[in-house]
PDB file of C-alpha atoms in Angstrom:
ATOM      1  CA  UNK A 113       0.000   0.000   0.000  1.00 58.00           C
ATOM      2  CA  UNK A 114       1.495   3.334  -1.068  1.00 65.00           C
ATOM      3  CA  UNK A 115      -1.303   5.622   0.056  1.00 91.00           C
ATOM      4  CA  UNK A 116      -0.832   9.184   1.178  1.00 97.00           C
ATOM      5  CA  UNK A 117      -4.021  11.007   2.109  1.00 97.00           C
ATOM      6  CA  UNK A 118      -4.621  14.750   2.120  1.00 98.00           C
ATOM      7  CA  UNK A 119      -7.456  16.881   3.428  1.00 97.00           C
ATOM      8  CA  UNK A 120      -9.262  18.907   2.358  1.00 97.00           C
ATOM      9  CA  UNK A 121      -9.476  18.202  -1.382  1.00 97.00           C
ATOM     10  CA  UNK A 122     -10.413  21.800  -2.098  1.00 97.00           C
ATOM     11  CA  UNK A 123     -10.008  24.949  -0.017  1.00 97.00           C
ATOM     12  CA  UNK A 124     -11.115  28.515  -0.714  1.00 96.00           C
ATOM     13  CA  UNK A 125      -9.861  31.165   1.667  1.00 94.00           C
ATOM     14  CA  UNK A 126      -9.616  34.897   1.963  1.00 91.00           C
ATOM     15  CA  UNK A 127      -6.363  36.734   2.443  1.00 90.00           C
ATOM     16  CA  UNK A 128      -7.058  37.277   6.142  1.00 89.00           C
ATOM     17  CA  UNK A 129      -8.035  33.698   6.951  1.00 90.00           C
ATOM     18  CA  UNK A 130      -6.016  31.074   8.788  1.00 95.00           C
ATOM     19  CA  UNK A 131      -6.371  27.518   7.556  1.00 96.00           C
ATOM     20  CA  UNK A 132      -4.432  24.261   7.641  1.00 97.00           C
ATOM     21  CA  UNK A 133      -3.735  21.494   5.164  1.00 98.00           C
ATOM     22  CA  UNK A 134      -3.308  17.964   6.491  1.00 98.00           C
ATOM     23  CA  UNK A 135      -1.402  14.965   5.199  1.00 98.00           C
ATOM     24  CA  UNK A 136      -1.207  11.441   6.569  1.00 98.00           C
ATOM     25  CA  UNK A 137       0.658   8.255   5.662  1.00 97.00           C
ATOM     26  CA  UNK A 138       0.706   4.848   7.324  1.00 90.00           C
ATOM     27  CA  UNK A 139       3.538   3.259   5.376  1.00 93.00           C
ATOM     28  CA  UNK A 140       6.110   3.761   8.097  1.00 92.00           C
ATOM     29  CA  UNK A 141       7.903   6.310   5.954  1.00 93.00           C
ATOM     30  CA  UNK A 142      10.319   8.588   7.811  1.00 92.00           C
ATOM     31  CA  UNK A 143      10.324  11.545   5.414  1.00 93.00           C
ATOM     32  CA  UNK A 144       7.444  13.773   4.389  1.00 95.00           C
ATOM     33  CA  UNK A 145       7.366  16.608   1.878  1.00 96.00           C
ATOM     34  CA  UNK A 146       5.274  19.603   0.847  1.00 97.00           C
ATOM     35  CA  UNK A 147       5.272  20.667  -2.798  1.00 97.00           C
ATOM     36  CA  UNK A 148       3.469  23.490  -4.554  1.00 98.00           C
ATOM     37  CA  UNK A 149       2.361  23.094  -8.152  1.00 98.00           C
ATOM     38  CA  UNK A 150       1.051  25.833 -10.418  1.00 97.00           C
ATOM     39  CA  UNK A 151      -0.792  25.051 -13.634  1.00 94.00           C
ATOM     40  CA  UNK A 152       1.386  23.669 -16.449  1.00 93.00           C
ATOM     41  CA  UNK A 153       4.453  23.657 -14.164  1.00 95.00           C
ATOM     42  CA  UNK A 154       6.240  20.833 -12.335  1.00 96.00           C
ATOM     43  CA  UNK A 155       5.957  20.481  -8.555  1.00 97.00           C
ATOM     44  CA  UNK A 156       8.243  22.779  -6.575  1.00 96.00           C
ATOM     45  CA  UNK A 157       9.586  21.596  -3.243  1.00 95.00           C
ATOM     46  CA  UNK A 158       8.652  23.701  -0.221  1.00 97.00           C
ATOM     47  CA  UNK A 159       9.609  21.720   2.890  1.00 96.00           C
ATOM     48  CA  UNK A 160      11.075  18.361   3.899  1.00 94.00           C
ATOM     49  CA  UNK A 161      10.717  16.660   7.265  1.00 94.00           C
ATOM     50  CA  UNK A 162      13.065  13.788   7.959  1.00 92.00           C
ATOM     51  CA  UNK A 163      12.539  11.796  11.152  1.00 91.00           C
ATOM     52  CA  UNK A 164      10.092  14.494  12.313  1.00 93.00           C
ATOM     53  CA  UNK A 165      12.678  17.258  12.005  1.00 94.00           C
ATOM     54  CA  UNK A 166      12.545  20.016   9.422  1.00 95.00           C
ATOM     55  CA  UNK A 167      15.493  19.294   7.135  1.00 92.00           C
ATOM     56  CA  UNK A 168      14.782  21.524   4.144  1.00 92.00           C
ATOM     57  CA  UNK A 169      12.983  24.868   3.837  1.00 95.00           C
ATOM     58  CA  UNK A 170      13.247  26.121   0.283  1.00 94.00           C
ATOM     59  CA  UNK A 171      13.079  29.796   1.333  1.00 93.00           C
ATOM     60  CA  UNK A 172       9.311  29.635   1.625  1.00 96.00           C
ATOM     61  CA  UNK A 173       7.542  32.809   2.883  1.00 96.00           C
ATOM     62  CA  UNK A 174       6.619  32.715   6.564  1.00 96.00           C
ATOM     63  CA  UNK A 175       2.909  32.822   5.738  1.00 96.00           C
ATOM     64  CA  UNK A 176       3.391  29.075   5.171  1.00 98.00           C
ATOM     65  CA  UNK A 177       4.217  27.231   8.386  1.00 98.00           C
ATOM     66  CA  UNK A 178       4.842  23.463   8.359  1.00 98.00           C
ATOM     67  CA  UNK A 179       4.367  21.165  11.325  1.00 97.00           C
ATOM     68  CA  UNK A 180       5.110  17.470  11.802  1.00 96.00           C
ATOM     69  CA  UNK A 181       3.288  16.297  14.952  1.00 95.00           C
ATOM     70  CA  UNK A 182       4.477  12.699  14.485  1.00 93.00           C
ATOM     71  CA  UNK A 183       6.023  10.483  11.836  1.00 90.00           C
ATOM     72  CA  UNK A 184       2.651   9.837  10.147  1.00 95.00           C
ATOM     73  CA  UNK A 185       1.250  13.362  10.056  1.00 97.00           C
ATOM     74  CA  UNK A 186       2.242  16.548   8.299  1.00 98.00           C
ATOM     75  CA  UNK A 187       0.415  19.863   8.447  1.00 98.00           C
ATOM     76  CA  UNK A 188       0.805  23.086   6.528  1.00 98.00           C
ATOM     77  CA  UNK A 189      -0.572  26.131   8.321  1.00 98.00           C
ATOM     78  CA  UNK A 190      -1.618  29.002   6.109  1.00 97.00           C
ATOM     79  CA  UNK A 191      -2.004  32.633   7.162  1.00 95.00           C
ATOM     80  CA  UNK A 192      -2.366  35.904   5.274  1.00 94.00           C
ATOM     81  CA  UNK A 193      -1.941  34.265   1.892  1.00 94.00           C
ATOM     82  CA  UNK A 194      -1.911  36.117  -1.400  1.00 95.00           C
ATOM     83  CA  UNK A 195      -3.910  35.301  -4.541  1.00 96.00           C
ATOM     84  CA  UNK A 196      -0.682  34.152  -6.225  1.00 96.00           C
ATOM     85  CA  UNK A 197      -0.461  31.391  -3.618  1.00 97.00           C
ATOM     86  CA  UNK A 198      -3.409  29.683  -5.301  1.00 97.00           C
ATOM     87  CA  UNK A 199      -2.101  26.307  -6.485  1.00 98.00           C
ATOM     88  CA  UNK A 200      -2.239  22.549  -5.998  1.00 98.00           C
ATOM     89  CA  UNK A 201      -0.464  21.648  -2.764  1.00 98.00           C
ATOM     90  CA  UNK A 202       0.995  18.167  -2.786  1.00 98.00           C
ATOM     91  CA  UNK A 203       2.205  16.068   0.102  1.00 98.00           C
ATOM     92  CA  UNK A 204       4.606  13.184  -0.478  1.00 96.00           C
ATOM     93  CA  UNK A 205       6.353  10.636   1.686  1.00 95.00           C
ATOM     94  CA  UNK A 206       9.352   8.354   1.331  1.00 93.00           C
ATOM     95  CA  UNK A 207      11.069   5.670   3.350  1.00 91.00           C
ATOM     96  CA  UNK A 208      14.453   7.251   3.913  1.00 84.00           C
ATOM     97  CA  UNK A 209      14.481  10.889   2.785  1.00 74.00           C
ATOM     98  CA  UNK A 210      17.544  12.781   3.816  1.00 70.00           C
ATOM     99  CA  UNK A 211      19.554   9.735   4.828  1.00 73.00           C
ATOM    100  CA  UNK A 212      21.523   9.517   1.608  1.00 72.00           C
ATOM    101  CA  UNK A 213      19.743   6.511   0.105  1.00 76.00           C
ATOM    102  CA  UNK A 214      19.610   7.089  -3.639  1.00 74.00           C
ATOM    103  CA  UNK A 215      16.956   4.387  -3.929  1.00 79.00           C
ATOM    104  CA  UNK A 216      14.514   6.458  -1.872  1.00 85.00           C
ATOM    105  CA  UNK A 217      11.184   6.850  -3.697  1.00 90.00           C
ATOM    106  CA  UNK A 218       8.562   9.511  -3.102  1.00 93.00           C
ATOM    107  CA  UNK A 219       4.839   8.793  -3.263  1.00 95.00           C
ATOM    108  CA  UNK A 220       2.390  11.637  -3.656  1.00 97.00           C
ATOM    109  CA  UNK A 221      -0.994  12.234  -2.105  1.00 97.00           C
ATOM    110  CA  UNK A 222      -3.964  13.473  -4.158  1.00 97.00           C
ATOM    111  CA  UNK A 223      -3.302  17.111  -3.325  1.00 98.00           C
ATOM    112  CA  UNK A 224      -5.306  20.054  -2.012  1.00 98.00           C
ATOM    113  CA  UNK A 225      -6.508  22.593  -4.564  1.00 98.00           C
ATOM    114  CA  UNK A 226      -6.161  25.962  -2.843  1.00 97.00           C
ATOM    115  CA  UNK A 227      -7.814  29.146  -4.067  1.00 97.00           C
ATOM    116  CA  UNK A 228      -7.012  32.449  -2.347  1.00 96.00           C
ATOM    117  CA  UNK A 229      -9.509  35.229  -2.965  1.00 94.00           C
TER     118      UNK A 229
ATOM    119  CA  UNK B  73      20.916  25.247 -18.134  1.00 80.00           C
ATOM    120  CA  UNK B  74      18.124  23.556 -16.214  1.00 87.00           C
ATOM    121  CA  UNK B  75      19.147  20.584 -14.126  1.00 93.00           C
ATOM    122  CA  UNK B  76      16.512  18.319 -15.693  1.00 96.00           C
ATOM    123  CA  UNK B  77      15.206  19.012 -19.181  1.00 96.00           C
ATOM    124  CA  UNK B  78      12.331  17.530 -21.123  1.00 96.00           C
ATOM    125  CA  UNK B  79      10.594  18.480 -24.349  1.00 86.00           C
ATOM    126  CA  UNK B  80       7.328  20.072 -23.262  1.00 79.00           C
ATOM    127  CA  UNK B  81       5.432  18.692 -26.246  1.00 83.00           C
ATOM    128  CA  UNK B  82       2.698  18.133 -26.877  1.00 93.00           C
ATOM    129  CA  UNK B  83       3.698  14.763 -28.253  1.00 96.00           C
ATOM    130  CA  UNK B  84       0.923  13.204 -30.280  1.00 97.00           C
ATOM    131  CA  UNK B  85       0.923   9.512 -31.227  1.00 97.00           C
ATOM    132  CA  UNK B  86      -1.778   7.267 -32.704  1.00 98.00           C
ATOM    133  CA  UNK B  87      -3.333   4.548 -30.600  1.00 98.00           C
ATOM    134  CA  UNK B  88      -1.227   1.391 -30.644  1.00 98.00           C
ATOM    135  CA  UNK B  89       2.028   3.206 -31.464  1.00 98.00           C
ATOM    136  CA  UNK B  90       5.143   3.524 -29.312  1.00 98.00           C
ATOM    137  CA  UNK B  91       5.458   6.812 -27.440  1.00 97.00           C
ATOM    138  CA  UNK B  92       9.022   7.896 -26.657  1.00 97.00           C
ATOM    139  CA  UNK B  93       9.615  10.452 -23.920  1.00 97.00           C
ATOM    140  CA  UNK B  94      13.058  11.878 -23.329  1.00 96.00           C
ATOM    141  CA  UNK B  95      14.857  13.563 -20.465  1.00 97.00           C
ATOM    142  CA  UNK B  96      18.393  14.861 -19.970  1.00 97.00           C
ATOM    143  CA  UNK B  97      20.095  15.862 -16.736  1.00 96.00           C
ATOM    144  CA  UNK B  98      23.115  17.977 -15.988  1.00 94.00           C
ATOM    145  CA  UNK B  99      24.516  16.567 -12.716  1.00 92.00           C
ATOM    146  CA  UNK B 100      26.784  13.683 -13.674  1.00 90.00           C
ATOM    147  CA  UNK B 101      26.687  12.435 -10.081  1.00 88.00           C
ATOM    148  CA  UNK B 102      22.944  11.724 -10.235  1.00 89.00           C
ATOM    149  CA  UNK B 103      22.110   8.109  -9.505  1.00 89.00           C
ATOM    150  CA  UNK B 104      18.349   7.668  -9.404  1.00 92.00           C
ATOM    151  CA  UNK B 105      15.708   8.685 -11.888  1.00 95.00           C
ATOM    152  CA  UNK B 106      11.944   8.583 -11.727  1.00 96.00           C
ATOM    153  CA  UNK B 107       9.057   8.839 -14.154  1.00 98.00           C
ATOM    154  CA  UNK B 108       5.736  10.142 -12.877  1.00 98.00           C
ATOM    155  CA  UNK B 109       2.487  10.375 -14.808  1.00 98.00           C
ATOM    156  CA  UNK B 110       0.137  13.238 -14.040  1.00 98.00           C
ATOM    157  CA  UNK B 111      -3.395  13.471 -15.381  1.00 97.00           C
ATOM    158  CA  UNK B 112      -4.878  16.937 -15.646  1.00 95.00           C
ATOM    159  CA  UNK B 113      -5.973  18.155 -12.211  1.00 93.00           C
ATOM    160  CA  UNK B 114      -4.541  15.104 -10.434  1.00 96.00           C
ATOM    161  CA  UNK B 115      -1.356  14.411  -8.500  1.00 97.00           C
ATOM    162  CA  UNK B 116       1.800  12.743  -9.876  1.00 97.00           C
ATOM    163  CA  UNK B 117       1.691   8.951  -9.914  1.00 97.00           C
ATOM    164  CA  UNK B 118       4.920   6.954  -9.910  1.00 96.00           C
ATOM    165  CA  UNK B 119       5.353   4.829 -13.033  1.00 96.00           C
ATOM    166  CA  UNK B 120       8.943   3.651 -12.839  1.00 95.00           C
ATOM    167  CA  UNK B 121      12.331   4.302 -11.347  1.00 95.00           C
ATOM    168  CA  UNK B 122      15.724   3.324 -12.723  1.00 96.00           C
ATOM    169  CA  UNK B 123      19.199   3.346 -11.196  1.00 92.00           C
ATOM    170  CA  UNK B 124      21.346   1.260 -13.530  1.00 92.00           C
ATOM    171  CA  UNK B 125      22.449   1.791 -17.099  1.00 94.00           C
ATOM    172  CA  UNK B 126      20.334  -0.068 -19.613  1.00 95.00           C
ATOM    173  CA  UNK B 127      16.672  -0.922 -19.886  1.00 96.00           C
ATOM    174  CA  UNK B 128      14.065  -1.683 -17.256  1.00 97.00           C
ATOM    175  CA  UNK B 129      10.701  -3.048 -18.341  1.00 97.00           C
ATOM    176  CA  UNK B 130       7.376  -3.051 -16.499  1.00 96.00           C
ATOM    177  CA  UNK B 131       4.413  -4.102 -18.589  1.00 97.00           C
ATOM    178  CA  UNK B 132       3.993  -1.669 -21.485  1.00 98.00           C
ATOM    179  CA  UNK B 133       6.579   0.712 -20.018  1.00 98.00           C
ATOM    180  CA  UNK B 134      10.340   0.606 -20.542  1.00 98.00           C
ATOM    181  CA  UNK B 135      12.719   3.032 -18.886  1.00 98.00           C
ATOM    182  CA  UNK B 136      16.160   3.480 -20.416  1.00 97.00           C
ATOM    183  CA  UNK B 137      19.168   5.050 -18.723  1.00 97.00           C
ATOM    184  CA  UNK B 138      22.450   6.101 -20.286  1.00 96.00           C
ATOM    185  CA  UNK B 139      24.643   7.729 -17.643  1.00 94.00           C
ATOM    186  CA  UNK B 140      27.460   8.467 -20.080  1.00 95.00           C
ATOM    187  CA  UNK B 141      25.097  10.575 -22.183  1.00 95.00           C
ATOM    188  CA  UNK B 142      23.133  11.785 -19.110  1.00 96.00           C
ATOM    189  CA  UNK B 143      19.940  10.677 -20.770  1.00 95.00           C
ATOM    190  CA  UNK B 144      16.805   8.944 -19.495  1.00 97.00           C
ATOM    191  CA  UNK B 145      13.862   7.888 -21.588  1.00 97.00           C
ATOM    192  CA  UNK B 146      10.463   6.263 -21.166  1.00 98.00           C
ATOM    193  CA  UNK B 147       8.925   4.144 -23.892  1.00 98.00           C
ATOM    194  CA  UNK B 148       5.233   3.326 -23.826  1.00 98.00           C
ATOM    195  CA  UNK B 149       4.316   0.429 -26.110  1.00 98.00           C
ATOM    196  CA  UNK B 150       0.812  -0.069 -27.531  1.00 98.00           C
ATOM    197  CA  UNK B 151      -0.159   3.448 -26.446  1.00 98.00           C
ATOM    198  CA  UNK B 152      -3.754   3.891 -25.338  1.00 98.00           C
ATOM    199  CA  UNK B 153      -5.890   7.035 -25.099  1.00 97.00           C
ATOM    200  CA  UNK B 154      -5.805   6.511 -21.321  1.00 97.00           C
ATOM    201  CA  UNK B 155      -2.037   7.145 -21.466  1.00 98.00           C
ATOM    202  CA  UNK B 156      -2.743  10.768 -22.431  1.00 97.00           C
ATOM    203  CA  UNK B 157      -1.212  12.761 -19.586  1.00 97.00           C
ATOM    204  CA  UNK B 158       1.841  14.809 -18.654  1.00 97.00           C
ATOM    205  CA  UNK B 159       4.928  12.712 -17.926  1.00 98.00           C
ATOM    206  CA  UNK B 160       7.393  14.131 -15.417  1.00 98.00           C
ATOM    207  CA  UNK B 161      11.028  13.065 -15.274  1.00 98.00           C
ATOM    208  CA  UNK B 162      12.687  13.557 -11.876  1.00 97.00           C
ATOM    209  CA  UNK B 163      16.142  13.174 -10.396  1.00 94.00           C
ATOM    210  CA  UNK B 164      16.629  12.320  -6.719  1.00 90.00           C
ATOM    211  CA  UNK B 165      19.154  14.635  -5.066  1.00 85.00           C
ATOM    212  CA  UNK B 166      19.748  12.032  -2.392  1.00 79.00           C
ATOM    213  CA  UNK B 167      22.836  13.878  -1.149  1.00 78.00           C
ATOM    214  CA  UNK B 168      20.819  17.086  -0.713  1.00 80.00           C
ATOM    215  CA  UNK B 169      18.157  15.881   1.667  1.00 79.00           C
ATOM    216  CA  UNK B 170      16.378  13.683  -0.847  1.00 81.00           C
ATOM    217  CA  UNK B 171      14.702  16.440  -2.831  1.00 86.00           C
ATOM    218  CA  UNK B 172      13.312  15.597  -6.245  1.00 91.00           C
ATOM    219  CA  UNK B 173      14.220  17.866  -9.144  1.00 94.00           C
ATOM    220  CA  UNK B 174      11.594  17.694 -11.876  1.00 97.00           C
ATOM    221  CA  UNK B 175      11.753  18.447 -15.554  1.00 97.00           C
ATOM    222  CA  UNK B 176       9.040  20.632 -17.043  1.00 96.00           C
ATOM    223  CA  UNK B 177       7.055  17.576 -18.116  1.00 97.00           C
ATOM    224  CA  UNK B 178       6.054  16.274 -21.550  1.00 97.00           C
ATOM    225  CA  UNK B 179       2.390  16.337 -22.494  1.00 97.00           C
ATOM    226  CA  UNK B 180       1.428  13.152 -24.345  1.00 97.00           C
ATOM    227  CA  UNK B 181      -1.724  12.844 -26.422  1.00 97.00           C
ATOM    228  CA  UNK B 182      -2.736   9.423 -27.772  1.00 97.00           C
ATOM    229  CA  UNK B 183      -5.260   9.737 -30.580  1.00 96.00           C
ATOM    230  CA  UNK B 184      -7.821   6.938 -31.126  1.00 94.00           C
TER     231      UNK B 184
END
């Protein structure tokens, strides 16, 4: 089973709202990722958690705040977003991210379609 | 020069033909390569990964890797309309925290 789940599927929010995206995996993977994808573009990495510690922050604005409560859960807290932040937000997980295993494989969840008004 | 490059397409092939998708990468130290399929409005789905030079087959899909030429390809035999999607080539930067670097993707259209 290579299932990563994400909620909600769709989210519409105003620029003053605070919301959160959630991601869950039960594959025993030790790395979890947030990507942002705009239309007709490839996914762009935002954050990586490896063994529940933030290992990569790709210079993401502070209005995006990641959280990894445990090895199965990953949240992305959103605050004061801009319309240009509207995109598909993808969560992924992998067995060994950040440990130097070149065989490590990432599996993506279905994504959350975010619209900022 | 982008680290991973793909022809954006669209690539159009008739049903039943072989679709050939190509990808080049610039970091000669790269060791692992992935092909993801992404239907419009959906998330990327892993099709294949390849680590060793040569061919790797899985059903109608064959991945080919040539490290000397820094070239990865994906062949889809007996293409079906359901194969119409964007195909993303990715390189695993395993020595940089495991981040995936994606190409721009190739849009494939299989015509009945």
